[in-house]
Tab-separated table of C-alpha atoms in Angstrom:
chain	number	residue	atom	x	y	z
A	1	UNK	CA	-0.093	-0.276	-0.345
A	2	UNK	CA	1.134	3.599	-1.020
A	3	UNK	CA	1.674	6.377	1.698
A	4	UNK	CA	3.543	9.130	0.003
A	5	UNK	CA	2.542	10.825	-3.286
A	6	UNK	CA	4.669	13.080	-5.365
A	7	UNK	CA	1.956	16.210	-6.203
A	8	UNK	CA	2.224	15.807	-9.476
A	9	UNK	CA	0.277	12.723	-8.960
A	10	UNK	CA	3.162	9.946	-9.871
A	11	UNK	CA	4.129	7.465	-6.683
A	12	UNK	CA	7.134	7.688	-5.178
A	13	UNK	CA	7.526	5.357	-2.741
A	14	UNK	CA	6.254	1.689	-1.573
A	15	UNK	CA	6.930	0.758	2.038
A	16	UNK	CA	8.807	-2.422	0.952
A	17	UNK	CA	10.774	-0.722	-2.168
A	18	UNK	CA	11.999	1.469	0.491
A	19	UNK	CA	13.644	-1.299	2.605
A	20	UNK	CA	15.473	-2.254	-0.513
A	21	UNK	CA	17.333	0.905	-0.726
A	22	UNK	CA	19.206	-0.092	2.527
A	23	UNK	CA	22.912	-0.281	2.588
A	24	UNK	CA	25.740	0.382	5.224
A	25	UNK	CA	26.611	3.667	5.624
A	26	UNK	CA	29.748	5.000	3.565
A	27	UNK	CA	32.993	5.475	6.172
A	28	UNK	CA	35.089	8.545	6.126
A	29	UNK	CA	37.999	6.261	4.482
A	30	UNK	CA	35.697	5.548	1.478
A	31	UNK	CA	34.162	8.757	1.277
A	32	UNK	CA	37.910	9.944	0.665
A	33	UNK	CA	38.771	7.192	-1.509
A	34	UNK	CA	35.475	8.215	-3.833
A	35	UNK	CA	36.220	11.570	-3.518
A	36	UNK	CA	39.574	12.472	-3.072
A	37	UNK	CA	39.515	16.010	-5.422
A	38	UNK	CA	37.410	18.393	-7.143
A	39	UNK	CA	37.943	16.137	-10.689
A	40	UNK	CA	36.243	13.410	-8.873
A	41	UNK	CA	33.554	15.236	-7.055
A	42	UNK	CA	32.998	17.206	-10.705
A	43	UNK	CA	32.510	13.484	-12.398
A	44	UNK	CA	29.926	12.583	-9.850
A	45	UNK	CA	28.061	15.457	-10.092
A	46	UNK	CA	27.771	15.472	-14.058
A	47	UNK	CA	26.385	11.985	-13.770
A	48	UNK	CA	23.862	13.185	-11.088
A	49	UNK	CA	22.923	16.411	-12.855
A	50	UNK	CA	22.778	14.819	-16.331
A	51	UNK	CA	22.149	11.149	-16.219
A	52	UNK	CA	21.530	10.779	-19.190
A	53	UNK	CA	24.197	13.323	-20.696
A	54	UNK	CA	24.190	17.015	-21.196
A	55	UNK	CA	21.198	18.624	-21.777
A	56	UNK	CA	20.681	22.652	-22.849
A	57	UNK	CA	18.864	24.532	-20.295
A	58	UNK	CA	17.991	26.930	-22.562
A	59	UNK	CA	16.826	24.769	-25.627
A	60	UNK	CA	17.228	21.367	-24.833
A	61	UNK	CA	19.760	20.262	-27.180
A	62	UNK	CA	21.772	16.872	-25.805
A	63	UNK	CA	25.095	17.988	-26.991
A	64	UNK	CA	27.687	20.282	-25.697
A	65	UNK	CA	30.963	20.339	-24.786
A	66	UNK	CA	33.607	21.246	-21.973
A	67	UNK	CA	35.008	24.743	-22.212
A	68	UNK	CA	38.301	25.286	-20.865
A	69	UNK	CA	37.203	27.000	-17.601
A	70	UNK	CA	36.560	24.227	-14.960
A	71	UNK	CA	33.002	23.162	-14.831
A	72	UNK	CA	31.896	24.969	-17.816
A	73	UNK	CA	29.931	23.775	-20.710
A	74	UNK	CA	28.341	25.134	-24.036
A	75	UNK	CA	25.474	24.199	-26.173
A	76	UNK	CA	26.686	22.976	-29.330
A	77	UNK	CA	23.145	24.271	-31.031
A	78	UNK	CA	22.499	27.785	-28.967
A	79	UNK	CA	26.150	28.294	-27.800
A	80	UNK	CA	24.329	29.003	-24.063
A	81	UNK	CA	26.882	28.396	-21.547
A	82	UNK	CA	26.200	27.250	-18.213
A	83	UNK	CA	27.679	25.374	-15.419
A	84	UNK	CA	27.665	22.111	-13.630
A	85	UNK	CA	26.723	24.176	-10.469
A	86	UNK	CA	23.845	26.612	-12.278
A	87	UNK	CA	20.409	25.818	-11.012
A	88	UNK	CA	21.528	23.912	-8.046
A	89	UNK	CA	22.123	24.929	-4.391
A	90	UNK	CA	25.571	25.274	-5.353
A	91	UNK	CA	25.004	28.065	-7.862
A	92	UNK	CA	27.921	31.283	-8.294
A	93	UNK	CA	29.568	29.003	-5.353
A	94	UNK	CA	33.168	29.926	-4.946
A	95	UNK	CA	33.905	26.898	-2.637
A	96	UNK	CA	35.770	23.607	-4.115
A	97	UNK	CA	33.331	20.982	-4.408
A	98	UNK	CA	35.494	19.026	-1.897
A	99	UNK	CA	34.354	21.235	0.513
A	100	UNK	CA	30.653	20.822	-0.890
A	101	UNK	CA	30.480	16.875	-0.621
A	102	UNK	CA	32.658	16.860	2.266
A	103	UNK	CA	29.610	18.934	4.189
A	104	UNK	CA	26.675	16.667	2.613
A	105	UNK	CA	28.440	13.309	3.703
A	106	UNK	CA	28.678	15.099	7.195
A	107	UNK	CA	25.155	16.274	7.092
A	108	UNK	CA	24.039	12.820	5.609
A	109	UNK	CA	25.966	10.633	7.823
A	110	UNK	CA	24.810	11.851	10.919
A	111	UNK	CA	21.493	11.456	11.598
A	112	UNK	CA	21.408	14.205	14.768
A	113	UNK	CA	22.619	16.583	12.458
A	114	UNK	CA	25.343	18.659	12.492
A	115	UNK	CA	25.499	22.257	14.125
A	116	UNK	CA	27.513	25.420	12.206
A	117	UNK	CA	29.973	25.340	14.838
A	118	UNK	CA	30.830	22.111	14.222
A	119	UNK	CA	30.815	21.588	10.807
A	120	UNK	CA	33.171	24.996	10.236
A	121	UNK	CA	35.635	22.975	12.699
A	122	UNK	CA	35.657	19.817	10.576
A	123	UNK	CA	35.801	21.397	7.128
A	124	UNK	CA	38.135	24.324	7.856
A	125	UNK	CA	35.933	27.167	6.939
A	126	UNK	CA	34.517	30.081	8.985
A	127	UNK	CA	31.519	29.965	10.834
A	128	UNK	CA	29.770	32.203	8.249
A	129	UNK	CA	30.506	30.126	5.488
A	130	UNK	CA	29.362	26.451	7.145
A	131	UNK	CA	26.240	28.568	8.104
A	132	UNK	CA	25.725	29.578	4.594
A	133	UNK	CA	26.694	25.620	3.396
A	134	UNK	CA	24.008	24.284	5.973
A	135	UNK	CA	21.240	26.740	4.368
A	136	UNK	CA	21.777	25.524	1.192
A	137	UNK	CA	21.552	22.210	2.172
A	138	UNK	CA	18.441	22.539	3.824
A	139	UNK	CA	16.948	24.499	1.201
A	140	UNK	CA	17.391	21.624	-1.221
A	141	UNK	CA	16.147	19.296	1.675
A	142	UNK	CA	12.765	21.362	2.014
A	143	UNK	CA	12.339	21.704	-1.744
A	144	UNK	CA	12.308	17.793	-1.996
A	145	UNK	CA	9.847	17.574	1.096
A	146	UNK	CA	7.430	20.209	-0.589
A	147	UNK	CA	6.876	17.607	-4.042
A	148	UNK	CA	4.948	14.963	-1.727
A	149	UNK	CA	2.079	14.287	-0.077
A	150	UNK	CA	0.399	12.129	2.587
A	151	UNK	CA	-2.043	9.508	1.810
A	152	UNK	CA	-3.858	6.449	3.498
A	153	UNK	CA	-4.235	6.976	7.364
A	154	UNK	CA	-3.082	10.116	8.661
A	155	UNK	CA	-2.561	11.621	12.128
A	156	UNK	CA	-2.793	15.544	12.205
A	157	UNK	CA	-2.348	18.273	14.826
A	158	UNK	CA	-0.937	21.032	15.757
A	159	UNK	CA	1.865	22.131	18.169
A	160	UNK	CA	4.104	25.062	19.093
A	161	UNK	CA	8.327	25.381	19.598
A	162	UNK	CA	9.666	27.928	21.447
A	163	UNK	CA	9.021	29.124	25.083
A	164	UNK	CA	5.801	29.779	26.278
A	165	UNK	CA	4.458	33.053	26.131
A	166	UNK	CA	3.674	34.483	29.573
A	167	UNK	CA	-0.006	34.085	30.268
A	168	UNK	CA	-0.955	31.646	27.687
A	169	UNK	CA	-1.814	27.870	28.127
A	170	UNK	CA	-2.663	25.452	25.644
A	171	UNK	CA	-3.046	26.176	22.330
A	172	UNK	CA	-1.260	29.471	21.247
A	173	UNK	CA	0.962	29.151	24.204
A	174	UNK	CA	4.245	28.954	22.308
A	175	UNK	CA	6.184	31.463	19.853
A	176	UNK	CA	5.544	29.710	16.803
A	177	UNK	CA	2.440	27.399	15.727
A	178	UNK	CA	3.479	23.687	13.606
A	179	UNK	CA	1.129	21.769	11.795
A	180	UNK	CA	1.834	18.015	12.089
A	181	UNK	CA	0.853	15.450	10.140
A	182	UNK	CA	2.203	11.714	9.869
A	183	UNK	CA	1.004	8.761	7.707
A	184	UNK	CA	0.813	5.656	8.992
A	185	UNK	CA	0.979	1.926	7.598
A	186	UNK	CA	-2.474	-0.833	7.554
A	187	UNK	CA	-0.466	-1.762	11.141
A	188	UNK	CA	-0.517	1.681	12.315
A	189	UNK	CA	2.863	2.075	12.232
A	190	UNK	CA	4.358	5.862	10.888
A	191	UNK	CA	5.757	6.073	7.486
A	192	UNK	CA	5.968	9.514	6.435
A	193	UNK	CA	5.696	12.945	8.004
A	194	UNK	CA	5.053	16.577	7.658
A	195	UNK	CA	5.582	19.527	9.680
A	196	UNK	CA	4.833	22.974	8.551
A	197	UNK	CA	5.013	26.100	10.513
A	198	UNK	CA	1.707	28.472	10.439
A	199	UNK	CA	0.896	31.625	11.576
A	200	UNK	CA	-2.347	30.678	13.027
A	201	UNK	CA	-4.534	27.561	13.624
A	202	UNK	CA	-7.860	29.003	12.393
A	203	UNK	CA	-9.904	27.177	9.859
A	204	UNK	CA	-7.980	29.322	6.757
A	205	UNK	CA	-4.493	27.987	7.762
A	206	UNK	CA	-6.171	24.367	8.513
A	207	UNK	CA	-7.608	24.135	5.083
A	208	UNK	CA	-4.612	25.376	3.465
A	209	UNK	CA	-2.473	22.842	4.886
A	210	UNK	CA	-4.775	19.768	4.316
A	211	UNK	CA	-5.559	20.774	0.774
A	212	UNK	CA	-1.739	21.259	-0.164
A	213	UNK	CA	-0.476	18.283	1.844
A	214	UNK	CA	-3.099	15.545	2.399
A	215	UNK	CA	-4.385	13.600	-0.496
A	216	UNK	CA	-8.308	13.968	-0.595
A	217	UNK	CA	-10.061	10.387	0.111
A	218	UNK	CA	-7.208	10.020	3.191
A	219	UNK	CA	-8.851	8.924	6.532
A	220	UNK	CA	-7.521	11.784	9.173
A	221	UNK	CA	-7.326	11.471	13.256
A	222	UNK	CA	-7.472	14.366	15.218
A	223	UNK	CA	-8.292	15.543	18.206
A	224	UNK	CA	-11.692	17.528	18.743
A	225	UNK	CA	-10.593	20.585	18.150
A	226	UNK	CA	-13.180	22.634	16.268
A	227	UNK	CA	-11.261	24.129	13.666
A	228	UNK	CA	-10.237	20.761	12.209
A	229	UNK	CA	-14.014	20.153	11.829
A	230	UNK	CA	-14.906	22.379	8.612
A	231	UNK	CA	-11.459	21.594	6.414
A	232	UNK	CA	-11.517	17.989	6.941
A	233	UNK	CA	-15.524	17.554	6.364
A	234	UNK	CA	-15.997	17.214	2.646
A	235	UNK	CA	-12.700	15.698	1.066
A	236	UNK	CA	-11.840	13.499	3.794
A	237	UNK	CA	-13.078	10.826	6.486
A	238	UNK	CA	-12.550	12.599	9.519
A	239	UNK	CA	-12.312	10.824	12.855
A	240	UNK	CA	-11.908	13.066	15.867
A	241	UNK	CA	-11.506	12.303	19.573
A	242	UNK	CA	-10.756	14.634	22.552
A	243	UNK	CA	-6.951	13.589	23.245
A	244	UNK	CA	-6.214	11.714	26.678
A	245	UNK	CA	-2.307	11.284	27.614
A	246	UNK	CA	-3.458	7.576	28.890
A	247	UNK	CA	-4.938	6.964	25.111
A	248	UNK	CA	-3.737	5.536	22.243
A	249	UNK	CA	-5.086	8.216	19.974
A	250	UNK	CA	-2.114	10.075	18.450
A	251	UNK	CA	0.532	8.837	19.895
A	252	UNK	CA	2.904	8.441	17.040
A	253	UNK	CA	2.282	12.357	16.206
A	254	UNK	CA	3.105	13.228	19.562
A	255	UNK	CA	5.868	11.248	20.049
A	256	UNK	CA	7.284	12.611	16.948
A	257	UNK	CA	6.661	16.184	17.948
A	258	UNK	CA	8.996	15.331	21.217
A	259	UNK	CA	11.812	13.874	19.124
A	260	UNK	CA	11.710	16.658	16.761
A	261	UNK	CA	12.109	19.363	20.024
A	262	UNK	CA	14.760	17.044	20.836
A	263	UNK	CA	16.386	17.312	17.702
A	264	UNK	CA	16.344	20.567	17.384
A	265	UNK	CA	17.599	21.524	21.022
A	266	UNK	CA	19.913	18.821	20.869
A	267	UNK	CA	21.381	19.885	18.091
A	268	UNK	CA	20.958	23.736	17.477
A	269	UNK	CA	20.227	24.341	21.060
A	270	UNK	CA	17.312	25.844	19.785
A	271	UNK	CA	16.461	28.302	16.964
A	272	UNK	CA	14.766	31.178	15.902
A	273	UNK	CA	11.186	31.595	14.324
A	274	UNK	CA	12.923	32.798	11.149
A	275	UNK	CA	14.772	29.785	10.691
A	276	UNK	CA	12.309	27.122	12.543
A	277	UNK	CA	11.009	25.820	8.958
A	278	UNK	CA	14.556	24.922	7.985
A	279	UNK	CA	15.254	22.767	10.793
A	280	UNK	CA	11.732	21.172	10.458
A	281	UNK	CA	12.239	20.577	6.839
A	282	UNK	CA	15.389	18.721	7.703
A	283	UNK	CA	14.151	16.834	10.537
A	284	UNK	CA	11.228	15.598	8.264
A	285	UNK	CA	13.894	14.438	5.232
A	286	UNK	CA	15.809	12.307	7.523
A	287	UNK	CA	12.648	10.609	9.036
A	288	UNK	CA	11.638	10.256	5.596
A	289	UNK	CA	13.985	8.515	4.600
A	290	UNK	CA	15.308	6.712	7.796
A	291	UNK	CA	15.354	3.270	5.874
A	292	UNK	CA	17.892	4.301	2.910
A	293	UNK	CA	20.759	3.659	5.216
A	294	UNK	CA	24.178	4.375	3.680
A	295	UNK	CA	22.050	5.875	0.288
A	296	UNK	CA	21.194	8.838	1.980
A	297	UNK	CA	24.267	10.636	0.987
A	298	UNK	CA	23.698	9.695	-3.129
A	299	UNK	CA	19.608	10.897	-2.414
A	300	UNK	CA	20.793	14.219	-0.837
A	301	UNK	CA	23.353	14.846	-3.122
A	302	UNK	CA	20.518	14.398	-5.578
A	303	UNK	CA	18.577	16.770	-4.346
A	304	UNK	CA	21.011	19.421	-4.227
A	305	UNK	CA	21.904	19.033	-7.855
A	306	UNK	CA	18.544	18.979	-8.726
């Protein structure tokens, strides 16, 4: 049964297919052997960006040739010049590809994430450069996550991140509201996750989230919050039940929210409202590919190249 769809309608993953991607994580020694210099990185990036050979981004012609300038190619038909990093998050970078690949490797191989301060020390760049690299890598993660919707049986709720606002309790008590939805398999185990910041938890905001991120016809489990009723009434099977800490209702969703907060606070020691979505997208990207094992480096590089 399928639980994660692309927004274009094509099926992205099946539960059984995902497990086939599991392989042992690449060691640092293996990484250095595979990508010892910029040339090796460029060759691999070329194969990821143009798997069937060069394609002109302007006219679509499938023949081009490399120029003397490193990483630049010219279309044989329209003479348009492009580079390996054009239209990727590495566009106009002045950093060697080896630095980029090393950063991607470190991000991919540590499921706890890596802070800009730690990355700066590991790849010998300034803190500002490390922050720039991480921001761009998370942009690629966010872009990939935006392509997919949840389907099947879905737990849905809202939460908040950040400190509580003095004098407020319950919903709306935190600095930043977040909608959270997790798709489950037929045995009730969590499969795929969506987490998006929201300016409020009113009906219009709920409707926007569910219309853009949940497939119509899905079974959506929520608590009894009134703002969920109307947006879920027409196109979904809405199963609402008042939440109780002792109940199994929404147990996976609340466990995942707790883990996401621990991930952000533990690795990054919290974050501002401005950057929260990037960290949530990183958490979702990792969660949704937790069965990929060592293949996550190649998948992340593919996301960056695309």
